[in-house]
Amino acid sequence: MVTLAAMQIIEGAGRWTRPPAGTANDWVEHLKVPDLSVGTYCIPAGGVDDQSPHTEDEVYVVTAGRARIVTPGGAAEVGPGAVVFVPAGEEHRFVDVTEDLALLVFFGPAYGSRGGA
């Protein structure tokens, strides 16, 4: 893992990007240190969120688009500015993506650091 010696600016984090040809969604990890990782997750309008539960706690910040997030405990509409916390291990999905969805994602500790991501 990388240890940063100084503050860092992450350009482009949370901006919509078109998923690569042949894929449904796009995930880009921008920063990873032992206790935190930051990335951008994009799902096109009409797309399907096929992620599995993560072994780390997660915070989503919706930077663009509209959808619903569904968990075993309920569902909620999300749009720009919404912040969603999902605890480690909780099943969750973005559904009914009506506008290209861009999410700034924070994992604590870093994504995949607890084994199985």
Short mmCIF file of the N, C-alpha and C atoms (twelve columns), coordinates in Angstrom:
data_MODEL
# 
_entry.id   MODEL 
# 
loop_
_atom_site.group_PDB 
_atom_site.id 
_atom_site.type_symbol 
_atom_site.label_atom_id 
_atom_site.label_alt_id 
_atom_site.label_comp_id 
_atom_site.label_asym_id 
_atom_site.label_seq_id 
_atom_site.Cartn_x 
_atom_site.Cartn_y 
_atom_site.Cartn_z 
_atom_site.pdbx_PDB_model_num 
ATOM 1   N N  . MET A 1   0.834   -1.180  0.000   1 
ATOM 2   C CA . MET A 1   0.000   0.000   0.000   1 
ATOM 3   C C  . MET A 1   0.882   1.248   0.000   1 
ATOM 4   N N  . VAL A 2   0.322   2.314   -0.491  1 
ATOM 5   C CA . VAL A 2   1.046   3.576   -0.610  1 
ATOM 6   C C  . VAL A 2   0.788   4.440   0.619   1 
ATOM 7   N N  . THR A 3   1.828   5.034   1.152   1 
ATOM 8   C CA . THR A 3   1.682   6.023   2.212   1 
ATOM 9   C C  . THR A 3   2.002   7.380   1.615   1 
ATOM 10  N N  . LEU A 4   1.070   8.305   1.715   1 
ATOM 11  C CA . LEU A 4   1.275   9.633   1.144   1 
ATOM 12  C C  . LEU A 4   2.045   10.505  2.119   1 
ATOM 13  N N  . ALA A 5   2.994   11.224  1.604   1 
ATOM 14  C CA . ALA A 5   3.808   12.106  2.433   1 
ATOM 15  C C  . ALA A 5   3.195   13.489  2.551   1 
ATOM 16  N N  . ALA A 6   2.218   13.793  1.706   1 
ATOM 17  C CA . ALA A 6   1.660   15.145  1.700   1 
ATOM 18  C C  . ALA A 6   0.241   15.129  1.150   1 
ATOM 19  N N  . MET A 7   -0.423  16.256  1.308   1 
ATOM 20  C CA . MET A 7   -1.761  16.453  0.763   1 
ATOM 21  C C  . MET A 7   -1.745  16.190  -0.743  1 
ATOM 22  N N  . GLN A 8   -2.882  15.742  -1.255  1 
ATOM 23  C CA . GLN A 8   -2.975  15.431  -2.677  1 
ATOM 24  C C  . GLN A 8   -4.306  15.924  -3.229  1 
ATOM 25  N N  . ILE A 9   -4.284  16.493  -4.418  1 
ATOM 26  C CA . ILE A 9   -5.500  16.894  -5.135  1 
ATOM 27  C C  . ILE A 9   -5.834  15.773  -6.117  1 
ATOM 28  N N  . ILE A 10  -7.093  15.337  -6.106  1 
ATOM 29  C CA . ILE A 10  -7.532  14.265  -7.005  1 
ATOM 30  C C  . ILE A 10  -8.384  14.897  -8.101  1 
ATOM 31  N N  . GLU A 11  -7.804  15.088  -9.247  1 
ATOM 32  C CA . GLU A 11  -8.512  15.700  -10.376 1 
ATOM 33  C C  . GLU A 11  -9.510  14.719  -10.990 1 
ATOM 34  N N  . GLY A 12  -10.693 15.190  -11.301 1 
ATOM 35  C CA . GLY A 12  -11.685 14.390  -12.018 1 
ATOM 36  C C  . GLY A 12  -12.489 13.426  -11.174 1 
ATOM 37  N N  . ALA A 13  -12.227 13.339  -9.895  1 
ATOM 38  C CA . ALA A 13  -12.984 12.406  -9.056  1 
ATOM 39  C C  . ALA A 13  -14.451 12.800  -9.031  1 
ATOM 40  N N  . GLY A 14  -15.328 11.823  -9.194  1 
ATOM 41  C CA . GLY A 14  -16.761 12.063  -9.154  1 
ATOM 42  C C  . GLY A 14  -17.378 12.567  -10.442 1 
ATOM 43  N N  . ARG A 15  -16.588 12.721  -11.495 1 
ATOM 44  C CA . ARG A 15  -17.133 13.178  -12.789 1 
ATOM 45  C C  . ARG A 15  -17.616 11.992  -13.609 1 
ATOM 46  N N  . TRP A 16  -18.720 12.223  -14.326 1 
ATOM 47  C CA . TRP A 16  -19.282 11.188  -15.202 1 
ATOM 48  C C  . TRP A 16  -18.276 10.834  -16.282 1 
ATOM 49  N N  . THR A 17  -18.091 9.528   -16.502 1 
ATOM 50  C CA . THR A 17  -17.305 9.024   -17.626 1 
ATOM 51  C C  . THR A 17  -18.111 7.932   -18.294 1 
ATOM 52  N N  . ARG A 18  -18.036 7.858   -19.577 1 
ATOM 53  C CA . ARG A 18  -18.737 6.808   -20.319 1 
ATOM 54  C C  . ARG A 18  -18.032 5.483   -20.038 1 
ATOM 55  N N  . PRO A 19  -18.765 4.459   -19.574 1 
ATOM 56  C CA . PRO A 19  -18.135 3.160   -19.345 1 
ATOM 57  C C  . PRO A 19  -17.459 2.649   -20.618 1 
ATOM 58  N N  . PRO A 20  -16.345 1.924   -20.483 1 
ATOM 59  C CA . PRO A 20  -15.641 1.395   -21.655 1 
ATOM 60  C C  . PRO A 20  -16.555 0.504   -22.490 1 
ATOM 61  N N  . ALA A 21  -16.319 0.474   -23.789 1 
ATOM 62  C CA . ALA A 21  -17.117 -0.351  -24.700 1 
ATOM 63  C C  . ALA A 21  -17.133 -1.793  -24.211 1 
ATOM 64  N N  . GLY A 22  -18.303 -2.404  -24.234 1 
ATOM 65  C CA . GLY A 22  -18.444 -3.789  -23.828 1 
ATOM 66  C C  . GLY A 22  -18.679 -3.980  -22.332 1 
ATOM 67  N N  . THR A 23  -18.707 -2.868  -21.565 1 
ATOM 68  C CA . THR A 23  -18.980 -2.972  -20.136 1 
ATOM 69  C C  . THR A 23  -20.222 -2.159  -19.807 1 
ATOM 70  N N  . ALA A 24  -20.866 -2.519  -18.716 1 
ATOM 71  C CA . ALA A 24  -22.086 -1.817  -18.338 1 
ATOM 72  C C  . ALA A 24  -21.790 -0.596  -17.483 1 
ATOM 73  N N  . ASN A 25  -20.767 -0.677  -16.626 1 
ATOM 74  C CA . ASN A 25  -20.472 0.374   -15.664 1 
ATOM 75  C C  . ASN A 25  -18.977 0.672   -15.683 1 
ATOM 76  N N  . ASP A 26  -18.579 1.715   -14.983 1 
ATOM 77  C CA . ASP A 26  -17.176 2.093   -14.929 1 
ATOM 78  C C  . ASP A 26  -16.783 2.364   -13.481 1 
ATOM 79  N N  . TRP A 27  -15.695 1.762   -13.024 1 
ATOM 80  C CA . TRP A 27  -15.142 1.997   -11.689 1 
ATOM 81  C C  . TRP A 27  -13.677 2.384   -11.860 1 
ATOM 82  N N  . VAL A 28  -13.307 3.528   -11.289 1 
ATOM 83  C CA . VAL A 28  -11.920 3.986   -11.316 1 
ATOM 84  C C  . VAL A 28  -11.524 4.320   -9.885  1 
ATOM 85  N N  . GLU A 29  -10.468 3.685   -9.399  1 
ATOM 86  C CA . GLU A 29  -9.960  4.007   -8.067  1 
ATOM 87  C C  . GLU A 29  -8.916  5.108   -8.215  1 
ATOM 88  N N  . HIS A 30  -9.107  6.214   -7.496  1 
ATOM 89  C CA . HIS A 30  -8.217  7.371   -7.605  1 
ATOM 90  C C  . HIS A 30  -7.139  7.406   -6.537  1 
ATOM 91  N N  . LEU A 31  -7.441  6.872   -5.358  1 
ATOM 92  C CA . LEU A 31  -6.526  6.956   -4.225  1 
ATOM 93  C C  . LEU A 31  -6.732  5.742   -3.341  1 
ATOM 94  N N  . LYS A 32  -5.624  5.174   -2.858  1 
ATOM 95  C CA . LYS A 32  -5.724  4.048   -1.931  1 
ATOM 96  C C  . LYS A 32  -4.583  4.130   -0.932  1 
ATOM 97  N N  . VAL A 33  -4.946  4.279   0.336   1 
ATOM 98  C CA . VAL A 33  -4.020  4.205   1.459   1 
ATOM 99  C C  . VAL A 33  -4.627  3.188   2.423   1 
ATOM 100 N N  . PRO A 34  -3.904  2.723   3.417   1 
ATOM 101 C CA . PRO A 34  -4.435  1.633   4.243   1 
ATOM 102 C C  . PRO A 34  -5.834  1.864   4.832   1 
ATOM 103 N N  . ASP A 35  -6.141  3.062   5.271   1 
ATOM 104 C CA . ASP A 35  -7.412  3.293   5.957   1 
ATOM 105 C C  . ASP A 35  -8.520  3.881   5.101   1 
ATOM 106 N N  . LEU A 36  -8.230  4.166   3.818   1 
ATOM 107 C CA . LEU A 36  -9.221  4.855   2.976   1 
ATOM 108 C C  . LEU A 36  -8.905  4.643   1.508   1 
ATOM 109 N N  . SER A 37  -9.943  4.495   0.715   1 
ATOM 110 C CA . SER A 37  -9.770  4.595   -0.738  1 
ATOM 111 C C  . SER A 37  -10.902 5.434   -1.299  1 
ATOM 112 N N  . VAL A 38  -10.620 6.071   -2.438  1 
ATOM 113 C CA . VAL A 38  -11.559 6.977   -3.084  1 
ATOM 114 C C  . VAL A 38  -11.620 6.607   -4.556  1 
ATOM 115 N N  . GLY A 39  -12.843 6.543   -5.087  1 
ATOM 116 C CA . GLY A 39  -12.990 6.235   -6.498  1 
ATOM 117 C C  . GLY A 39  -14.258 6.834   -7.064  1 
ATOM 118 N N  . THR A 40  -14.445 6.641   -8.362  1 
ATOM 119 C CA . THR A 40  -15.640 7.088   -9.064  1 
ATOM 120 C C  . THR A 40  -16.309 5.871   -9.690  1 
ATOM 121 N N  . TYR A 41  -17.619 5.752   -9.465  1 
ATOM 122 C CA . TYR A 41  -18.412 4.669   -10.031 1 
ATOM 123 C C  . TYR A 41  -19.485 5.301   -10.897 1 
ATOM 124 N N  . CYS A 42  -19.575 4.876   -12.175 1 
ATOM 125 C CA . CYS A 42  -20.556 5.427   -13.114 1 
ATOM 126 C C  . CYS A 42  -21.440 4.318   -13.667 1 
ATOM 127 N N  . ILE A 43  -22.742 4.605   -13.715 1 
ATOM 128 C CA . ILE A 43  -23.728 3.687   -14.283 1 
ATOM 129 C C  . ILE A 43  -24.541 4.493   -15.298 1 
ATOM 130 N N  . PRO A 44  -24.585 4.061   -16.555 1 
ATOM 131 C CA . PRO A 44  -25.357 4.814   -17.545 1 
ATOM 132 C C  . PRO A 44  -26.862 4.697   -17.304 1 
ATOM 133 N N  . ALA A 45  -27.617 5.670   -17.785 1 
ATOM 134 C CA . ALA A 45  -29.081 5.629   -17.697 1 
ATOM 135 C C  . ALA A 45  -29.568 4.295   -18.254 1 
ATOM 136 N N  . GLY A 46  -30.449 3.645   -17.514 1 
ATOM 137 C CA . GLY A 46  -30.964 2.342   -17.920 1 
ATOM 138 C C  . GLY A 46  -30.045 1.187   -17.572 1 
ATOM 139 N N  . GLY A 47  -28.872 1.490   -17.038 1 
ATOM 140 C CA . GLY A 47  -27.893 0.457   -16.714 1 
ATOM 141 C C  . GLY A 47  -28.273 -0.337  -15.482 1 
ATOM 142 N N  . VAL A 48  -27.555 -1.437  -15.278 1 
ATOM 143 C CA . VAL A 48  -27.798 -2.339  -14.154 1 
ATOM 144 C C  . VAL A 48  -26.568 -2.323  -13.255 1 
ATOM 145 N N  . ASP A 49  -26.790 -2.103  -11.973 1 
ATOM 146 C CA . ASP A 49  -25.728 -2.128  -10.973 1 
ATOM 147 C C  . ASP A 49  -25.543 -3.575  -10.534 1 
ATOM 148 N N  . ASP A 50  -24.390 -4.154  -10.874 1 
ATOM 149 C CA . ASP A 50  -24.171 -5.580  -10.603 1 
ATOM 150 C C  . ASP A 50  -23.163 -5.817  -9.482  1 
ATOM 151 N N  . GLN A 51  -22.943 -4.828  -8.637  1 
ATOM 152 C CA . GLN A 51  -21.957 -4.999  -7.570  1 
ATOM 153 C C  . GLN A 51  -22.451 -5.950  -6.483  1 
ATOM 154 N N  . SER A 52  -21.491 -6.489  -5.742  1 
ATOM 155 C CA . SER A 52  -21.749 -7.353  -4.593  1 
ATOM 156 C C  . SER A 52  -21.446 -6.570  -3.324  1 
ATOM 157 N N  . PRO A 53  -21.942 -7.028  -2.177  1 
ATOM 158 C CA . PRO A 53  -21.614 -6.338  -0.928  1 
ATOM 159 C C  . PRO A 53  -20.101 -6.273  -0.724  1 
ATOM 160 N N  . HIS A 54  -19.658 -5.202  -0.098  1 
ATOM 161 C CA . HIS A 54  -18.232 -4.989  0.136   1 
ATOM 162 C C  . HIS A 54  -17.881 -5.335  1.573   1 
ATOM 163 N N  . THR A 55  -16.617 -5.616  1.801   1 
ATOM 164 C CA . THR A 55  -16.148 -5.950  3.142   1 
ATOM 165 C C  . THR A 55  -15.747 -4.706  3.933   1 
ATOM 166 N N  . GLU A 56  -15.870 -3.544  3.328   1 
ATOM 167 C CA . GLU A 56  -15.530 -2.275  3.972   1 
ATOM 168 C C  . GLU A 56  -16.763 -1.382  4.049   1 
ATOM 169 N N  . ASP A 57  -16.788 -0.470  5.017   1 
ATOM 170 C CA . ASP A 57  -17.830 0.557   5.048   1 
ATOM 171 C C  . ASP A 57  -17.666 1.440   3.818   1 
ATOM 172 N N  . GLU A 58  -18.783 2.023   3.378   1 
ATOM 173 C CA . GLU A 58  -18.763 2.768   2.116   1 
ATOM 174 C C  . GLU A 58  -19.652 4.006   2.216   1 
ATOM 175 N N  . VAL A 59  -19.182 5.088   1.624   1 
ATOM 176 C CA . VAL A 59  -19.980 6.308   1.508   1 
ATOM 177 C C  . VAL A 59  -20.025 6.684   0.030   1 
ATOM 178 N N  . TYR A 60  -21.244 6.909   -0.474  1 
ATOM 179 C CA . TYR A 60  -21.451 7.388   -1.840  1 
ATOM 180 C C  . TYR A 60  -21.861 8.851   -1.778  1 
ATOM 181 N N  . VAL A 61  -21.291 9.670   -2.653  1 
ATOM 182 C CA . VAL A 61  -21.751 11.037  -2.855  1 
ATOM 183 C C  . VAL A 61  -22.199 11.113  -4.315  1 
ATOM 184 N N  . VAL A 62  -23.489 11.382  -4.533  1 
ATOM 185 C CA . VAL A 62  -24.009 11.460  -5.898  1 
ATOM 186 C C  . VAL A 62  -23.600 12.820  -6.471  1 
ATOM 187 N N  . THR A 63  -22.815 12.785  -7.541  1 
ATOM 188 C CA . THR A 63  -22.370 14.036  -8.168  1 
ATOM 189 C C  . THR A 63  -23.171 14.368  -9.422  1 
ATOM 190 N N  . ALA A 64  -23.810 13.362  -10.018 1 
ATOM 191 C CA . ALA A 64  -24.639 13.588  -11.211 1 
ATOM 192 C C  . ALA A 64  -25.588 12.412  -11.372 1 
ATOM 193 N N  . GLY A 65  -26.734 12.685  -11.976 1 
ATOM 194 C CA . GLY A 65  -27.678 11.627  -12.304 1 
ATOM 195 C C  . GLY A 65  -28.731 11.377  -11.241 1 
ATOM 196 N N  . ARG A 66  -29.619 10.429  -11.556 1 
ATOM 197 C CA . ARG A 66  -30.715 10.082  -10.651 1 
ATOM 198 C C  . ARG A 66  -30.948 8.579   -10.705 1 
ATOM 199 N N  . ALA A 67  -31.289 8.026   -9.532  1 
ATOM 200 C CA . ALA A 67  -31.575 6.595   -9.409  1 
ATOM 201 C C  . ALA A 67  -32.239 6.365   -8.056  1 
ATOM 202 N N  . ARG A 68  -32.472 5.107   -7.752  1 
ATOM 203 C CA . ARG A 68  -32.906 4.701   -6.410  1 
ATOM 204 C C  . ARG A 68  -31.847 3.750   -5.879  1 
ATOM 205 N N  . ILE A 69  -31.579 3.826   -4.578  1 
ATOM 206 C CA . ILE A 69  -30.722 2.824   -3.945  1 
ATOM 207 C C  . ILE A 69  -31.629 1.919   -3.132  1 
ATOM 208 N N  . VAL A 70  -31.380 0.613   -3.241  1 
ATOM 209 C CA . VAL A 70  -32.200 -0.385  -2.567  1 
ATOM 210 C C  . VAL A 70  -31.300 -1.228  -1.672  1 
ATOM 211 N N  . THR A 71  -31.732 -1.397  -0.411  1 
ATOM 212 C CA . THR A 71  -31.055 -2.256  0.554   1 
ATOM 213 C C  . THR A 71  -32.126 -3.136  1.197   1 
ATOM 214 N N  . PRO A 72  -31.753 -4.133  1.974   1 
ATOM 215 C CA . PRO A 72  -32.770 -4.936  2.666   1 
ATOM 216 C C  . PRO A 72  -33.655 -4.089  3.591   1 
ATOM 217 N N  . GLY A 73  -33.150 -2.940  4.032   1 
ATOM 218 C CA . GLY A 73  -33.911 -2.089  4.942   1 
ATOM 219 C C  . GLY A 73  -34.830 -1.094  4.262   1 
ATOM 220 N N  . GLY A 74  -34.747 -0.975  2.938   1 
ATOM 221 C CA . GLY A 74  -35.609 -0.029  2.245   1 
ATOM 222 C C  . GLY A 74  -34.980 0.521   0.990   1 
ATOM 223 N N  . ALA A 75  -35.616 1.557   0.446   1 
ATOM 224 C CA . ALA A 75  -35.161 2.180   -0.796  1 
ATOM 225 C C  . ALA A 75  -35.305 3.688   -0.675  1 
ATOM 226 N N  . ALA A 76  -34.494 4.419   -1.439  1 
ATOM 227 C CA . ALA A 76  -34.574 5.878   -1.435  1 
ATOM 228 C C  . ALA A 76  -34.152 6.424   -2.788  1 
ATOM 229 N N  . GLU A 77  -34.802 7.501   -3.196  1 
ATOM 230 C CA . GLU A 77  -34.409 8.216   -4.403  1 
ATOM 231 C C  . GLU A 77  -33.135 8.990   -4.104  1 
ATOM 232 N N  . VAL A 78  -32.189 9.002   -5.063  1 
ATOM 233 C CA . VAL A 78  -30.970 9.783   -4.897  1 
ATOM 234 C C  . VAL A 78  -30.712 10.619  -6.145  1 
ATOM 235 N N  . GLY A 79  -30.125 11.780  -5.923  1 
ATOM 236 C CA . GLY A 79  -29.744 12.685  -6.993  1 
ATOM 237 C C  . GLY A 79  -28.553 13.500  -6.531  1 
ATOM 238 N N  . PRO A 80  -28.116 14.457  -7.345  1 
ATOM 239 C CA . PRO A 80  -26.932 15.242  -7.013  1 
ATOM 240 C C  . PRO A 80  -26.983 15.814  -5.594  1 
ATOM 241 N N  . GLY A 81  -25.891 15.594  -4.868  1 
ATOM 242 C CA . GLY A 81  -25.787 16.078  -3.503  1 
ATOM 243 C C  . GLY A 81  -26.156 15.062  -2.451  1 
ATOM 244 N N  . ALA A 82  -26.829 13.980  -2.827  1 
ATOM 245 C CA . ALA A 82  -27.188 12.955  -1.851  1 
ATOM 246 C C  . ALA A 82  -25.925 12.240  -1.370  1 
ATOM 247 N N  . VAL A 83  -25.902 11.934  -0.072  1 
ATOM 248 C CA . VAL A 83  -24.800 11.188  0.531   1 
ATOM 249 C C  . VAL A 83  -25.406 9.947   1.181   1 
ATOM 250 N N  . VAL A 84  -24.869 8.776   0.834   1 
ATOM 251 C CA . VAL A 84  -25.412 7.508   1.297   1 
ATOM 252 C C  . VAL A 84  -24.317 6.716   2.007   1 
ATOM 253 N N  . PHE A 85  -24.590 6.261   3.235   1 
ATOM 254 C CA . PHE A 85  -23.670 5.375   3.951   1 
ATOM 255 C C  . PHE A 85  -24.184 3.952   3.851   1 
ATOM 256 N N  . VAL A 86  -23.299 3.016   3.498   1 
ATOM 257 C CA . VAL A 86  -23.637 1.594   3.453   1 
ATOM 258 C C  . VAL A 86  -22.610 0.854   4.307   1 
ATOM 259 N N  . PRO A 87  -23.051 0.199   5.386   1 
ATOM 260 C CA . PRO A 87  -22.096 -0.527  6.221   1 
ATOM 261 C C  . PRO A 87  -21.541 -1.758  5.505   1 
ATOM 262 N N  . ALA A 88  -20.365 -2.166  5.929   1 
ATOM 263 C CA . ALA A 88  -19.718 -3.352  5.364   1 
ATOM 264 C C  . ALA A 88  -20.676 -4.535  5.378   1 
ATOM 265 N N  . GLY A 89  -20.714 -5.263  4.267   1 
ATOM 266 C CA . GLY A 89  -21.511 -6.478  4.177   1 
ATOM 267 C C  . GLY A 89  -22.970 -6.296  3.794   1 
ATOM 268 N N  . GLU A 90  -23.475 -5.060  3.784   1 
ATOM 269 C CA . GLU A 90  -24.890 -4.854  3.453   1 
ATOM 270 C C  . GLU A 90  -25.122 -4.924  1.945   1 
ATOM 271 N N  . GLU A 91  -26.074 -5.738  1.551   1 
ATOM 272 C CA . GLU A 91  -26.484 -5.835  0.144   1 
ATOM 273 C C  . GLU A 91  -27.069 -4.485  -0.268  1 
ATOM 274 N N  . HIS A 92  -26.668 -3.984  -1.438  1 
ATOM 275 C CA . HIS A 92  -27.204 -2.711  -1.929  1 
ATOM 276 C C  . HIS A 92  -27.042 -2.634  -3.438  1 
ATOM 277 N N  . ARG A 93  -27.951 -1.891  -4.060  1 
ATOM 278 C CA . ARG A 93  -27.952 -1.733  -5.516  1 
ATOM 279 C C  . ARG A 93  -28.570 -0.417  -5.896  1 
ATOM 280 N N  . PHE A 94  -28.042 0.178   -6.965  1 
ATOM 281 C CA . PHE A 94  -28.707 1.327   -7.567  1 
ATOM 282 C C  . PHE A 94  -29.590 0.777   -8.679  1 
ATOM 283 N N  . VAL A 95  -30.865 1.148   -8.663  1 
ATOM 284 C CA . VAL A 95  -31.839 0.677   -9.655  1 
ATOM 285 C C  . VAL A 95  -32.545 1.885   -10.260 1 
ATOM 286 N N  . ASP A 96  -33.311 1.641   -11.296 1 
ATOM 287 C CA . ASP A 96  -34.076 2.711   -11.963 1 
ATOM 288 C C  . ASP A 96  -33.194 3.927   -12.233 1 
ATOM 289 N N  . VAL A 97  -32.049 3.687   -12.866 1 
ATOM 290 C CA . VAL A 97  -31.120 4.765   -13.201 1 
ATOM 291 C C  . VAL A 97  -31.717 5.531   -14.378 1 
ATOM 292 N N  . THR A 98  -32.292 6.702   -14.096 1 
ATOM 293 C CA . THR A 98  -32.998 7.466   -15.124 1 
ATOM 294 C C  . THR A 98  -32.111 8.490   -15.812 1 
ATOM 295 N N  . GLU A 99  -30.998 8.868   -15.181 1 
ATOM 296 C CA . GLU A 99  -30.003 9.775   -15.767 1 
ATOM 297 C C  . GLU A 99  -28.637 9.187   -15.462 1 
ATOM 298 N N  . ASP A 100 -27.678 9.351   -16.389 1 
ATOM 299 C CA . ASP A 100 -26.326 8.843   -16.164 1 
ATOM 300 C C  . ASP A 100 -25.886 9.177   -14.744 1 
ATOM 301 N N  . LEU A 101 -25.504 8.143   -13.976 1 
ATOM 302 C CA . LEU A 101 -25.217 8.285   -12.561 1 
ATOM 303 C C  . LEU A 101 -23.712 8.289   -12.320 1 
ATOM 304 N N  . ALA A 102 -23.223 9.327   -11.652 1 
ATOM 305 C CA . ALA A 102 -21.812 9.407   -11.253 1 
ATOM 306 C C  . ALA A 102 -21.762 9.510   -9.738  1 
ATOM 307 N N  . LEU A 103 -20.943 8.658   -9.137  1 
ATOM 308 C CA . LEU A 103 -20.849 8.567   -7.687  1 
ATOM 309 C C  . LEU A 103 -19.395 8.690   -7.260  1 
ATOM 310 N N  . LEU A 104 -19.129 9.576   -6.326  1 
ATOM 311 C CA . LEU A 104 -17.838 9.634   -5.675  1 
ATOM 312 C C  . LEU A 104 -17.940 8.665   -4.506  1 
ATOM 313 N N  . VAL A 105 -17.019 7.696   -4.426  1 
ATOM 314 C CA . VAL A 105 -17.133 6.605   -3.470  1 
ATOM 315 C C  . VAL A 105 -15.924 6.592   -2.534  1 
ATOM 316 N N  . PHE A 106 -16.205 6.475   -1.234  1 
ATOM 317 C CA . PHE A 106 -15.163 6.390   -0.211  1 
ATOM 318 C C  . PHE A 106 -15.314 5.058   0.512   1 
ATOM 319 N N  . PHE A 107 -14.231 4.309   0.642   1 
ATOM 320 C CA . PHE A 107 -14.217 3.060   1.399   1 
ATOM 321 C C  . PHE A 107 -13.301 3.217   2.609   1 
ATOM 322 N N  . GLY A 108 -13.757 2.723   3.751   1 
ATOM 323 C CA . GLY A 108 -12.913 2.728   4.932   1 
ATOM 324 C C  . GLY A 108 -13.030 1.398   5.650   1 
ATOM 325 N N  . PRO A 109 -11.954 0.673   5.857   1 
ATOM 326 C CA . PRO A 109 -10.625 0.942   5.311   1 
ATOM 327 C C  . PRO A 109 -10.627 0.794   3.792   1 
ATOM 328 N N  . ALA A 110 -9.467  0.842   3.176   1 
ATOM 329 C CA . ALA A 110 -9.351  0.837   1.717   1 
ATOM 330 C C  . ALA A 110 -10.075 -0.349  1.078   1 
ATOM 331 N N  . TYR A 111 -10.633 -0.106  -0.110  1 
ATOM 332 C CA . TYR A 111 -11.355 -1.111  -0.888  1 
ATOM 333 C C  . TYR A 111 -10.531 -2.386  -1.023  1 
ATOM 334 N N  . GLY A 112 -11.129 -3.509  -0.661  1 
ATOM 335 C CA . GLY A 112 -10.478 -4.804  -0.803  1 
ATOM 336 C C  . GLY A 112 -9.480  -5.144  0.294   1 
ATOM 337 N N  . SER A 113 -9.287  -4.259  1.250   1 
ATOM 338 C CA . SER A 113 -8.255  -4.498  2.265   1 
ATOM 339 C C  . SER A 113 -8.664  -5.535  3.304   1 
ATOM 340 N N  . ARG A 114 -9.943  -5.812  3.425   1 
ATOM 341 C CA . ARG A 114 -10.413 -6.820  4.375   1 
ATOM 342 C C  . ARG A 114 -10.600 -8.178  3.714   1 
ATOM 343 N N  . GLY A 115 -10.077 -8.321  2.508   1 
ATOM 344 C CA . GLY A 115 -10.213 -9.579  1.785   1 
ATOM 345 C C  . GLY A 115 -11.547 -9.675  1.087   1 
ATOM 346 N N  . GLY A 116 -11.534 -10.099 -0.162  1 
ATOM 347 C CA . GLY A 116 -12.756 -10.203 -0.958  1 
ATOM 348 C C  . GLY A 116 -13.386 -8.852  -1.158  1 
ATOM 349 N N  . ALA A 117 -13.404 -8.359  -2.370  1 
ATOM 350 C CA . ALA A 117 -13.954 -7.025  -2.621  1 
ATOM 351 C C  . ALA A 117 -15.076 -7.082  -3.614  1 
# 
